Amino acid sequence: MAIQWFPGHMTRARRQIQEKLKLIDVVIELLDARLPMSSRNPMIDEILGNKPRLILLNKSDLADPELTARWQEVFLKEGHKAIAIDASSGTNVQSIPVEARKQLEEKFAKQIAKGMKPRAVRALIVGIPNVGKSTLINKLAGRQVAATGDRPGVTKGQQWIRVGSELELLDTPGILWPRFEDQMVGYRLAATGAIKDQILNVEDIAFYALRYLTTHYEEQVKQRFEIEELPPQLDEDPNAVVAVMEDIGRRRGCLVSGGRVDLEKASGIILRELRSGKLGRITFETP
Ligand code: GDP
């Protein structure tokens, strides 16, 4: 289910998160490791203010590990610890309570100095649709608590989920809108499946993805689709990209009458294999 964001939705989403901020100690900002900038809400700093924050680069199982490490450095320079996780399999998820607590060390040190015993840290997970918020909440809870496919503006009674003795999590995440200002952002979000294919043309999404892949991950493309040589100037010549798309379609039997390649079908294959990691670990944004 795709969310259509209108100004009213954005205002409501923002207000809902700001209401929840009053209840919590730390925000867990979930980003897609494959596109940390495009999957980030453009107003995030303004919305969260000076609330302590932990960044999680999710779906890191699908992202290029070298670039993920570079993104972590970038966020650290910005003042935010960022950890790479995979909410589906649970990789690094166990470190979240400790890392969330570390963001509040100063506050707790003061409390301990006053002879108080710090309580469990209260956290809210925020992120754009499809970034993996519900998957993470369920993983942390150790059971099915959050429904996937959430919608903005739909509120229900919220509850605290205990995660060990260190963390309490709000069971309803904060849903934020992605960046829209640049068309390329839309294609990156679509290529990774963050926004549904119905919004943008599937052939255009595959074209964008393939142009990026053939210029940044040439070997993976050649290997996966058993292509010996790619045409030159793929980043400048759209026809060359289409030729690769047709080549892939032919190899995968996407033919229509007259021996022409069914580009829509070929596009579907390219995108499915990209999103499921069959092309290897791909990141669409470089710091
Ligand atoms: P939400 O809209 O932010 O709540 O996102 P969901 O939790 O519904 O996740 C969206 C999709 O991403 C689902 O198909 C999940 O299975 C998938 N997903 C979530 N986390 C990961 C991850 O770390 N790795 C991979 N490969 N897929 C993930």
Coordinates of N, CA and C and ligand atoms in Angstrom, one line a residue, residues 30 58-62 85-89 127-136 147-150 173 275, ligand 1:
L30 N 15.1 5.4 11.9 CA 15.4 4.3 11.0 C 15.6 4.8 9.5
N58 N 19.0 0.4 8.4 CA 18.4 -0.9 8.2 C 18.6 -1.5 6.8
K59 N 18.2 -2.7 6.7 CA 18.4 -3.5 5.4 C 19.9 -3.5 5.0
S60 N 20.7 -3.4 6.0 CA 22.2 -3.4 5.6 C 22.6 -4.7 5.0
D61 N 21.8 -5.8 5.1 CA 22.1 -7.0 4.4 C 22.0 -6.8 2.9
L62 N 21.3 -5.8 2.4 CA 21.2 -5.6 1.0 C 22.1 -4.5 0.5
I85 N 22.0 -2.4 10.8 CA 21.2 -3.5 11.3 C 20.5 -4.2 10.1
D86 N 20.0 -5.4 10.4 CA 19.1 -6.1 9.5 C 17.9 -6.5 10.4
A87 N 16.8 -5.8 10.3 CA 15.7 -6.1 11.2 C 15.0 -7.4 10.9
S88 N 15.1 -7.9 9.7 CA 14.5 -9.1 9.3 C 15.1 -10.3 10.0
S89 N 16.5 -10.4 9.9 CA 17.2 -11.5 10.5 C 17.6 -11.2 11.9
G127 N 10.5 6.8 11.0 CA 11.0 6.5 9.7 C 10.0 6.6 8.6
I128 N 10.4 6.6 7.3 CA 9.5 6.7 6.2 C 8.8 5.3 6.0
P129 N 7.7 5.2 5.3 CA 7.1 3.9 5.1 C 8.0 2.9 4.4
N130 N 7.9 1.7 4.8 CA 8.6 0.6 4.2 C 10.1 0.5 4.6
V131 N 10.5 1.3 5.5 CA 11.9 1.3 5.9 C 12.2 0.1 6.9
G132 N 11.1 -0.4 7.4 CA 11.3 -1.6 8.3 C 10.9 -1.4 9.8
K133 N 10.1 -0.3 10.0 CA 9.7 0.0 11.4 C 9.0 -1.1 12.1
S134 N 8.0 -1.7 11.4 CA 7.2 -2.7 12.1 C 8.0 -4.0 12.3
T135 N 8.8 -4.3 11.3 CA 9.7 -5.5 11.4 C 10.6 -5.3 12.6
L136 N 11.2 -4.2 12.8 CA 12.1 -3.9 13.9 C 11.3 -4.0 15.2
A147 N 1.6 -4.0 13.1 CA 1.1 -4.4 11.8 C 2.0 -3.8 10.7
T148 N 2.4 -4.5 9.7 CA 3.1 -3.9 8.6 C 2.1 -3.2 7.7
G149 N 2.6 -2.3 6.9 CA 1.8 -1.5 6.0 C 0.9 -0.5 6.7
D150 N 1.6 0.3 7.5 CA 0.9 1.3 8.3 C 0.5 2.5 7.5
P173 N 5.0 3.2 15.6 CA 6.2 4.1 15.2 C 5.7 5.4 14.7
R275 N 15.9 -6.0 -5.8 CA 15.4 -5.8 -4.4 C 15.6 -7.0 -3.5
Ligands
GDP1 P1 7.4 -0.1 7.8 O1 6.5 0.4 6.8 O2 8.5 0.8 8.1 O3 6.8 -0.6 9.1 O4 8.2 -1.4 7.1 P2 8.0 -2.9 7.3 O5 8.4 -3.4 8.6 O6 6.6 -3.3 6.9 O7 9.0 -3.5 6.2 C1 8.9 -3.3 4.8 C2 9.5 -4.4 4.1 O8 10.9 -4.5 4.3 C3 9.0 -5.8 4.5 O9 8.8 -6.6 3.4 C4 10.1 -6.3 5.4 O10 10.2 -7.8 5.4 C5 11.3 -5.8 4.7 N1 12.5 -5.6 5.7 C6 12.5 -4.9 6.8 N2 13.7 -4.9 7.4 C7 14.5 -5.5 6.5 C8 15.9 -5.8 6.6 O11 16.7 -5.5 7.5 N3 16.4 -6.5 5.5 C9 15.6 -6.9 4.5 N4 16.2 -7.6 3.5 N5 14.3 -6.6 4.4 C10 13.7 -6.0 5.4

